[in-house]
C-alpha cells in the first residue's frame, strides 16, 4: 500500500493528562492508569473498547517502585486488549505499529501511554557506571551519560558552523515563555532570561543545566483510531496527514554533521511527501526537546534554515509566543513536562483542537489558528526518528 493511501486515515481521538512535576507517593503504574483513563474519557470510549495497549517506554524502577509492564497496567485497568506491547529501548516504532493495526483492521482503538515517577524517585540517566565500576568502555573517556553524548555532538556543531550557548539560550528562553502561559507546566511560574541561562552551571560542557530536560513525575496517554471512527467521538479529531520513520543505527560518536541520510532528514521528507505539503505550509512545530540542541538540530535537519544561518534565524522572537513559527507551545519537555514523544504530540493535538487557553494559537496576539502542525519524536541520540504532519479535522 502506498503511503499516500494512508493520508489522513488515522487520527488522535483523545489525550489524557495527570498531575505532573513533583508528585510524591505515586507509582509509575498509577500514572499510566490515570493517564489512560483520562484519555478514554476525553475520547468518549469505554475501556473495553481498547484493542491494543502500547507502553511508550520501559524504565528500570526507581525509589523502591515495582517494575512496570504492559501486563501490570492492563490488569490494573481491568482490560484484556488483543495486543500488549512495551518498548524496551529508544526505537520509535509505536506509531508504525499503531497505524498497521488500525489500517489493517486488526484494532479499532489503540492506546499509547507513558508513566514515570522519575523525579520523586531520582532517576539517573548514567548507565555507564554501576556500583562505581565502568559498565561501558566509553566511561574511560568521560562519556558517562546521555547528556554527555548530546554534548559531544553539540560541541562538534559549534566547531562546524558556529552555534553555541548564544543560540541555545534563545531556545530555552522561548520555551519558558510558552510555559509561562501554560498553567500546568512545571516551570509555569518561573521566568527565564538570557542572563539567568548563561549563569546556570555546566553539566556536560558545552551543555548547561538549563539545556537539559528535568525529570518529571506523571503520565500522558493518547487514543488512536481511524478518522472515520473518530468523527463520531467526543473531540474534534486530529488526523495524521503524513508521517515518516527512519533509523540511523550508528554510535553517537560516529554521527556526522549535515548528513543527508540523518534519521530526522529522511523522516521529515517522508512525512511532508506523504502529506503533500511543504515547510511553508506548516503553522507550528512541536518537537522532541530532550536538550536545547535537539531543537536546533531538528529544525536544521528539517530544512527550516541552513547551518550557517542558525544565529540569525533561530531567535526567541521567531519561535516564542507571537512568533512566525511557534515551537513547543506547551513549554516542551524543557519547561512543561518530560513524557518523551507524548509531550510534543499531545500539545499538537490540543492546539489543533483549540483547547490551549492563554497559549492557544489563533487567539494569542500575532498568531493564527493552526491547520497543520509538524511534530517530532527522537530516540536514542539522534538514532531513531518519527516525523508527523498533524491536521485539524472536522467532527
Tab-separated table of C-alpha atoms in Angstrom:
chain	number	residue	atom	x	y	z
A	1	UNK	CA	0.000	0.000	0.000
A	2	UNK	CA	1.395	3.403	-0.989
A	3	UNK	CA	1.783	5.766	1.944
A	4	UNK	CA	-0.415	8.318	0.184
A	5	UNK	CA	-3.288	5.858	0.584
A	6	UNK	CA	-2.927	6.244	4.358
A	7	UNK	CA	-3.025	10.039	4.227
A	8	UNK	CA	-5.496	11.302	6.808
A	9	UNK	CA	-6.915	7.855	7.592
A	10	UNK	CA	-5.625	7.653	11.194
A	11	UNK	CA	-6.487	10.159	13.904
A	12	UNK	CA	-5.823	11.019	17.529
A	13	UNK	CA	-9.186	10.905	19.276
A	14	UNK	CA	-8.272	11.629	22.899
A	15	UNK	CA	-5.498	12.846	25.201
A	16	UNK	CA	-5.061	12.004	28.884
A	17	UNK	CA	-3.152	14.114	31.410
A	18	UNK	CA	-2.230	13.554	35.070
A	19	UNK	CA	-0.750	15.786	37.771
A	20	UNK	CA	2.855	16.449	36.771
A	21	UNK	CA	6.062	17.877	38.105
A	22	UNK	CA	6.967	16.556	41.536
A	23	UNK	CA	4.153	14.271	42.704
A	24	UNK	CA	5.414	12.228	45.638
A	25	UNK	CA	3.913	8.973	46.864
A	26	UNK	CA	2.832	7.716	43.441
A	27	UNK	CA	3.869	4.637	41.475
A	28	UNK	CA	4.681	4.694	37.782
A	29	UNK	CA	1.807	2.266	37.148
A	30	UNK	CA	-0.639	4.659	38.790
A	31	UNK	CA	0.376	7.405	36.361
A	32	UNK	CA	-0.092	5.093	33.380
A	33	UNK	CA	-3.544	4.085	34.589
A	34	UNK	CA	-4.718	7.621	35.369
A	35	UNK	CA	-3.479	8.961	32.030
A	36	UNK	CA	-5.192	6.135	30.139
A	37	UNK	CA	-8.496	6.557	31.990
A	38	UNK	CA	-8.436	10.279	31.242
A	39	UNK	CA	-7.605	9.692	27.572
A	40	UNK	CA	-10.509	7.260	27.205
A	41	UNK	CA	-12.860	9.734	28.872
A	42	UNK	CA	-11.544	12.518	26.637
A	43	UNK	CA	-12.285	10.421	23.560
A	44	UNK	CA	-15.626	9.226	24.886
A	45	UNK	CA	-14.982	5.489	24.683
A	46	UNK	CA	-15.056	2.661	27.217
A	47	UNK	CA	-12.040	0.763	28.452
A	48	UNK	CA	-13.488	-2.402	26.921
A	49	UNK	CA	-13.106	-0.747	23.502
A	50	UNK	CA	-9.302	-0.824	23.739
A	51	UNK	CA	-7.881	-3.428	21.345
A	52	UNK	CA	-4.195	-2.591	21.764
A	53	UNK	CA	-2.200	-1.062	24.616
A	54	UNK	CA	1.335	0.119	23.887
A	55	UNK	CA	3.501	1.354	26.731
A	56	UNK	CA	5.750	4.016	25.271
A	57	UNK	CA	8.915	3.013	27.094
A	58	UNK	CA	10.237	0.690	29.773
A	59	UNK	CA	12.457	2.083	32.509
A	60	UNK	CA	14.093	0.377	35.442
A	61	UNK	CA	12.040	1.038	38.601
A	62	UNK	CA	13.288	3.743	40.973
A	63	UNK	CA	12.559	4.763	44.555
A	64	UNK	CA	11.553	1.279	45.636
A	65	UNK	CA	8.818	1.080	42.987
A	66	UNK	CA	7.773	-2.140	41.259
A	67	UNK	CA	8.679	-2.864	37.652
A	68	UNK	CA	6.144	-1.605	35.109
A	69	UNK	CA	4.899	-3.945	32.403
A	70	UNK	CA	2.021	-3.759	29.955
A	71	UNK	CA	0.528	-6.768	31.711
A	72	UNK	CA	0.509	-4.898	35.017
A	73	UNK	CA	-1.093	-1.777	33.573
A	74	UNK	CA	-3.760	-3.794	31.751
A	75	UNK	CA	-4.503	-5.749	34.919
A	76	UNK	CA	-4.898	-2.602	36.999
A	77	UNK	CA	-7.229	-1.122	34.383
A	78	UNK	CA	-9.255	-4.314	34.164
A	79	UNK	CA	-8.859	-4.676	30.398
A	80	UNK	CA	-7.847	-7.507	28.082
A	81	UNK	CA	-6.520	-5.979	24.847
A	82	UNK	CA	-5.710	-8.328	21.984
A	83	UNK	CA	-2.296	-6.648	21.704
A	84	UNK	CA	0.012	-5.657	24.550
A	85	UNK	CA	3.420	-4.184	23.840
A	86	UNK	CA	6.154	-2.167	25.501
A	87	UNK	CA	9.237	-0.506	24.025
A	88	UNK	CA	12.418	-1.502	25.851
A	89	UNK	CA	14.869	0.748	24.060
A	90	UNK	CA	14.710	4.135	22.355
A	91	UNK	CA	13.500	2.982	18.954
A	92	UNK	CA	10.435	4.933	17.881
A	93	UNK	CA	8.196	2.254	16.398
A	94	UNK	CA	4.949	2.799	18.329
A	95	UNK	CA	3.344	4.817	15.522
A	96	UNK	CA	4.163	2.299	12.790
A	97	UNK	CA	2.714	-0.500	14.927
A	98	UNK	CA	-0.400	1.544	15.684
A	99	UNK	CA	-1.020	2.533	12.077
A	100	UNK	CA	-0.522	-1.020	10.874
A	101	UNK	CA	-3.092	-2.385	13.303
A	102	UNK	CA	-5.629	0.349	12.597
A	103	UNK	CA	-5.259	0.420	8.812
A	104	UNK	CA	-5.462	-3.367	8.558
A	105	UNK	CA	-8.453	-3.620	10.855
A	106	UNK	CA	-6.608	-5.662	13.469
A	107	UNK	CA	-7.558	-2.997	16.034
A	108	UNK	CA	-10.222	-0.318	16.307
A	109	UNK	CA	-8.685	1.621	19.178
A	110	UNK	CA	-5.011	1.782	20.157
A	111	UNK	CA	-3.860	3.441	23.386
A	112	UNK	CA	-0.262	4.618	23.811
A	113	UNK	CA	0.748	5.582	27.351
A	114	UNK	CA	3.708	6.853	29.348
A	115	UNK	CA	4.109	6.982	33.112
A	116	UNK	CA	7.032	7.551	35.438
A	117	UNK	CA	7.909	8.686	38.950
A	118	UNK	CA	11.395	9.678	37.844
A	119	UNK	CA	11.560	12.972	39.703
A	120	UNK	CA	10.477	11.817	43.150
A	121	UNK	CA	12.352	8.552	42.583
A	122	UNK	CA	15.503	10.454	41.489
A	123	UNK	CA	16.013	8.620	38.211
A	124	UNK	CA	19.583	8.751	36.920
A	125	UNK	CA	20.476	8.735	33.234
A	126	UNK	CA	24.014	7.493	33.868
A	127	UNK	CA	24.173	3.937	32.541
A	128	UNK	CA	27.912	3.776	32.011
A	129	UNK	CA	28.702	3.169	35.686
A	130	UNK	CA	27.315	0.527	38.041
A	131	UNK	CA	28.381	0.209	41.651
A	132	UNK	CA	31.235	2.595	40.975
A	133	UNK	CA	32.579	0.392	38.186
A	134	UNK	CA	32.560	1.104	34.466
A	135	UNK	CA	29.868	-0.814	32.599
A	136	UNK	CA	30.681	0.797	29.232
A	137	UNK	CA	34.078	1.127	27.541
A	138	UNK	CA	33.313	4.794	26.802
A	139	UNK	CA	33.271	5.609	30.526
A	140	UNK	CA	37.062	5.835	30.432
A	141	UNK	CA	36.706	8.867	28.144
A	142	UNK	CA	34.214	10.681	30.345
A	143	UNK	CA	31.202	9.578	28.288
A	144	UNK	CA	29.074	8.991	31.366
A	145	UNK	CA	25.518	9.864	30.346
A	146	UNK	CA	23.066	10.531	27.565
A	147	UNK	CA	23.723	14.229	28.116
A	148	UNK	CA	27.439	13.715	27.522
A	149	UNK	CA	26.685	12.113	24.167
A	150	UNK	CA	24.488	15.033	23.076
A	151	UNK	CA	27.122	17.451	24.409
A	152	UNK	CA	29.754	15.874	22.172
A	153	UNK	CA	27.576	16.437	19.099
A	154	UNK	CA	26.711	19.969	20.199
A	155	UNK	CA	30.425	20.751	20.547
A	156	UNK	CA	31.021	19.419	17.061
A	157	UNK	CA	28.278	21.709	15.727
A	158	UNK	CA	29.933	24.672	17.453
A	159	UNK	CA	33.150	23.943	15.583
A	160	UNK	CA	31.415	23.218	12.272
A	161	UNK	CA	29.211	26.277	11.893
A	162	UNK	CA	29.381	28.485	14.956
A	163	UNK	CA	26.349	27.558	17.000
A	164	UNK	CA	26.587	27.522	20.785
A	165	UNK	CA	25.135	28.832	24.052
A	166	UNK	CA	24.044	32.129	22.478
A	167	UNK	CA	21.693	30.097	20.260
A	168	UNK	CA	20.618	27.579	22.883
A	169	UNK	CA	19.685	30.266	25.380
A	170	UNK	CA	17.148	31.578	22.843
A	171	UNK	CA	15.517	28.162	22.695
A	172	UNK	CA	15.427	27.836	26.486
A	173	UNK	CA	14.009	31.358	26.908
A	174	UNK	CA	11.397	30.949	24.162
A	175	UNK	CA	10.096	27.689	25.539
A	176	UNK	CA	9.989	29.111	29.058
A	177	UNK	CA	7.847	31.977	27.731
A	178	UNK	CA	5.410	29.396	26.399
A	179	UNK	CA	5.434	27.596	29.758
A	180	UNK	CA	4.626	30.889	31.492
A	181	UNK	CA	1.341	30.797	29.535
A	182	UNK	CA	0.639	27.170	30.465
A	183	UNK	CA	-0.799	26.772	33.982
A	184	UNK	CA	0.018	23.038	34.195
A	185	UNK	CA	3.662	23.462	33.108
A	186	UNK	CA	6.237	22.567	35.726
A	187	UNK	CA	8.011	25.883	35.034
A	188	UNK	CA	4.830	27.967	34.713
A	189	UNK	CA	5.750	30.420	37.477
A	190	UNK	CA	9.486	30.574	36.741
A	191	UNK	CA	10.574	33.357	34.399
A	192	UNK	CA	13.818	32.823	32.485
A	193	UNK	CA	16.052	35.354	30.747
A	194	UNK	CA	19.322	35.039	28.872
A	195	UNK	CA	21.486	36.123	31.801
A	196	UNK	CA	19.973	33.503	34.091
A	197	UNK	CA	20.504	30.851	31.435
A	198	UNK	CA	24.176	31.769	30.994
A	199	UNK	CA	24.673	31.768	34.753
A	200	UNK	CA	23.414	28.201	35.123
A	201	UNK	CA	26.057	25.576	35.775
A	202	UNK	CA	27.556	23.276	33.183
A	203	UNK	CA	26.610	19.605	33.451
A	204	UNK	CA	28.366	18.235	30.366
A	205	UNK	CA	30.118	21.141	28.683
A	206	UNK	CA	29.010	22.895	26.496
A	207	UNK	CA	25.522	21.987	27.793
A	208	UNK	CA	24.256	23.619	30.983
A	209	UNK	CA	21.614	22.578	33.464
A	210	UNK	CA	19.056	24.714	31.620
A	211	UNK	CA	19.863	22.979	28.327
A	212	UNK	CA	18.509	19.714	29.710
A	213	UNK	CA	15.027	18.384	30.338
A	214	UNK	CA	14.405	17.760	34.043
A	215	UNK	CA	12.893	14.545	35.343
A	216	UNK	CA	9.154	14.607	35.877
A	217	UNK	CA	6.537	12.589	37.733
A	218	UNK	CA	3.296	11.975	35.876
A	219	UNK	CA	1.766	10.344	32.840
A	220	UNK	CA	0.363	11.021	29.399
A	221	UNK	CA	-1.724	8.880	27.048
A	222	UNK	CA	-3.352	9.145	23.636
A	223	UNK	CA	-6.106	7.232	21.841
A	224	UNK	CA	-5.593	6.424	18.166
A	225	UNK	CA	-8.281	5.198	15.787
A	226	UNK	CA	-9.421	5.715	12.214
A	227	UNK	CA	-10.536	9.205	11.211
A	228	UNK	CA	-13.938	7.867	10.214
A	229	UNK	CA	-14.471	6.354	13.638
A	230	UNK	CA	-13.025	9.405	15.434
A	231	UNK	CA	-15.576	11.693	13.807
A	232	UNK	CA	-18.279	10.087	15.889
A	233	UNK	CA	-16.478	10.613	19.201
A	234	UNK	CA	-16.334	13.436	21.737
A	235	UNK	CA	-13.485	15.641	20.473
A	236	UNK	CA	-12.656	17.175	17.122
A	237	UNK	CA	-10.338	14.548	15.608
A	238	UNK	CA	-6.756	15.346	14.669
A	239	UNK	CA	-5.749	13.474	11.537
A	240	UNK	CA	-2.306	12.125	10.736
A	241	UNK	CA	-1.877	13.620	7.282
A	242	UNK	CA	1.657	12.363	6.846
A	243	UNK	CA	4.374	10.542	8.746
A	244	UNK	CA	7.927	9.386	8.308
A	245	UNK	CA	10.037	6.898	10.215
A	246	UNK	CA	13.798	6.431	9.940
A	247	UNK	CA	16.670	4.971	11.920
A	248	UNK	CA	20.385	5.651	11.859
A	249	UNK	CA	21.912	2.769	13.837
A	250	UNK	CA	25.298	4.341	14.496
A	251	UNK	CA	27.063	5.010	17.774
A	252	UNK	CA	26.764	8.704	18.618
A	253	UNK	CA	30.471	9.366	18.082
A	254	UNK	CA	30.100	8.111	14.508
A	255	UNK	CA	27.309	10.532	13.588
A	256	UNK	CA	28.206	13.319	11.155
A	257	UNK	CA	27.006	16.900	10.845
A	258	UNK	CA	24.926	17.832	7.805
A	259	UNK	CA	24.254	14.203	6.953
A	260	UNK	CA	21.730	13.889	4.100
A	261	UNK	CA	20.903	10.444	5.457
A	262	UNK	CA	20.226	11.529	9.034
A	263	UNK	CA	17.131	9.926	10.547
A	264	UNK	CA	15.482	13.332	11.024
A	265	UNK	CA	16.050	14.419	7.403
A	266	UNK	CA	14.697	11.188	5.961
A	267	UNK	CA	11.680	11.021	8.274
A	268	UNK	CA	10.760	14.642	7.586
A	269	UNK	CA	10.975	14.220	3.823
A	270	UNK	CA	8.782	11.126	4.026
A	271	UNK	CA	6.196	12.898	6.175
A	272	UNK	CA	5.979	16.009	4.004
A	273	UNK	CA	5.831	13.983	0.793
A	274	UNK	CA	3.080	11.767	2.161
A	275	UNK	CA	1.127	14.803	3.370
A	276	UNK	CA	1.618	16.604	0.052
A	277	UNK	CA	2.792	19.800	1.759
A	278	UNK	CA	5.978	21.820	2.229
A	279	UNK	CA	7.613	23.542	5.169
A	280	UNK	CA	5.912	26.789	4.168
A	281	UNK	CA	2.524	25.198	4.863
A	282	UNK	CA	3.407	24.391	8.492
A	283	UNK	CA	1.788	26.609	11.130
A	284	UNK	CA	3.747	25.416	14.177
A	285	UNK	CA	6.225	22.788	15.336
A	286	UNK	CA	6.001	20.562	18.403
A	287	UNK	CA	9.428	18.960	18.660
A	288	UNK	CA	11.165	16.438	20.867
A	289	UNK	CA	13.422	18.579	23.046
A	290	UNK	CA	15.435	16.451	25.433
A	291	UNK	CA	18.077	19.187	25.105
A	292	UNK	CA	18.048	22.664	23.595
A	293	UNK	CA	20.474	21.499	20.926
A	294	UNK	CA	17.978	18.804	19.892
A	295	UNK	CA	15.525	21.552	18.903
A	296	UNK	CA	18.192	23.307	16.838
A	297	UNK	CA	19.306	20.079	15.196
A	298	UNK	CA	15.757	19.022	14.312
A	299	UNK	CA	14.821	22.386	12.794
A	300	UNK	CA	18.096	22.374	10.839
A	301	UNK	CA	17.692	18.825	9.535
A	302	UNK	CA	14.065	19.508	8.643
A	303	UNK	CA	15.318	22.300	6.398
A	304	UNK	CA	13.991	25.430	8.106
A	305	UNK	CA	17.443	27.046	7.902
A	306	UNK	CA	20.950	26.342	6.653
A	307	UNK	CA	23.547	25.603	9.354
A	308	UNK	CA	25.423	28.870	8.831
A	309	UNK	CA	22.157	30.811	9.300
A	310	UNK	CA	21.437	29.480	12.771
A	311	UNK	CA	22.397	32.596	14.774
A	312	UNK	CA	20.235	34.890	12.678
A	313	UNK	CA	17.303	32.525	12.076
A	314	UNK	CA	16.831	30.850	15.438
A	315	UNK	CA	15.594	33.591	17.759
A	316	UNK	CA	13.283	33.639	20.763
A	317	UNK	CA	11.035	36.111	18.967
A	318	UNK	CA	10.641	33.798	15.973
A	319	UNK	CA	9.816	30.587	17.872
A	320	UNK	CA	8.312	32.079	21.047
A	321	UNK	CA	4.825	33.496	21.755
A	322	UNK	CA	3.698	35.733	18.888
A	323	UNK	CA	6.479	34.499	16.600
A	324	UNK	CA	6.104	33.475	12.978
A	325	UNK	CA	6.964	29.817	13.699
A	326	UNK	CA	5.734	28.797	17.166
A	327	UNK	CA	7.806	25.940	18.580
A	328	UNK	CA	6.915	23.793	21.602
A	329	UNK	CA	3.947	25.862	22.710
A	330	UNK	CA	3.369	23.996	25.976
A	331	UNK	CA	6.919	24.769	27.101
A	332	UNK	CA	8.058	21.420	25.753
A	333	UNK	CA	9.878	18.831	27.782
A	334	UNK	CA	12.336	21.530	28.824
A	335	UNK	CA	9.727	23.609	30.649
A	336	UNK	CA	6.386	21.746	30.719
A	337	UNK	CA	6.907	18.058	31.440
A	338	UNK	CA	9.039	15.114	30.389
A	339	UNK	CA	6.805	12.476	28.822
A	340	UNK	CA	9.142	11.884	25.893
A	341	UNK	CA	7.410	11.913	22.495
A	342	UNK	CA	3.955	12.183	24.033
A	343	UNK	CA	4.733	15.703	25.293
A	344	UNK	CA	5.006	17.294	21.835
A	345	UNK	CA	2.319	15.070	20.312
A	346	UNK	CA	-0.318	15.804	22.944
A	347	UNK	CA	0.345	19.554	22.679
A	348	UNK	CA	-0.027	19.416	18.893
A	349	UNK	CA	-3.392	17.702	19.309
A	350	UNK	CA	-4.606	20.187	21.901
A	351	UNK	CA	-3.549	23.152	19.739
A	352	UNK	CA	-5.337	21.772	16.676
A	353	UNK	CA	-8.443	21.212	18.788
A	354	UNK	CA	-8.299	24.782	20.119
A	355	UNK	CA	-8.025	23.733	23.779
A	356	UNK	CA	-4.890	25.548	24.972
A	357	UNK	CA	-6.247	28.599	26.777
A	358	UNK	CA	-3.889	31.584	27.020
A	359	UNK	CA	-1.300	29.987	24.727
A	360	UNK	CA	-3.830	28.972	22.059
A	361	UNK	CA	-2.590	29.808	18.590
A	362	UNK	CA	-5.090	31.943	16.733
A	363	UNK	CA	-6.175	33.629	19.957
A	364	UNK	CA	-2.742	34.709	21.149
A	365	UNK	CA	-1.727	38.032	19.584
A	366	UNK	CA	0.356	37.675	16.447
A	367	UNK	CA	-0.610	34.057	15.760
A	368	UNK	CA	-3.083	32.192	13.558
A	369	UNK	CA	-5.228	29.150	14.247
A	370	UNK	CA	-3.158	26.182	13.103
A	371	UNK	CA	-4.276	23.813	10.392
A	372	UNK	CA	-1.033	21.828	10.092
A	373	UNK	CA	1.497	21.129	12.860
A	374	UNK	CA	4.816	19.368	12.343
A	375	UNK	CA	5.659	17.063	15.234
A	376	UNK	CA	8.765	15.003	16.012
A	377	UNK	CA	9.789	12.094	18.198
A	378	UNK	CA	13.514	11.423	18.630
A	379	UNK	CA	15.005	8.215	20.004
A	380	UNK	CA	18.443	7.434	21.335
A	381	UNK	CA	20.990	10.077	20.357
A	382	UNK	CA	19.534	11.171	17.000
A	383	UNK	CA	19.424	7.488	16.041
A	384	UNK	CA	15.671	6.927	15.675
A	385	UNK	CA	13.166	9.470	14.429
A	386	UNK	CA	9.466	9.926	13.753
A	387	UNK	CA	8.009	12.931	11.964
A	388	UNK	CA	4.260	13.581	11.910
A	389	UNK	CA	2.200	16.133	9.994
A	390	UNK	CA	-0.979	16.583	12.019
A	391	UNK	CA	-4.069	18.232	10.586
A	392	UNK	CA	-7.128	19.700	12.239
A	393	UNK	CA	-10.126	17.593	11.222
A	394	UNK	CA	-13.870	18.059	11.251
A	395	UNK	CA	-16.299	16.443	13.690
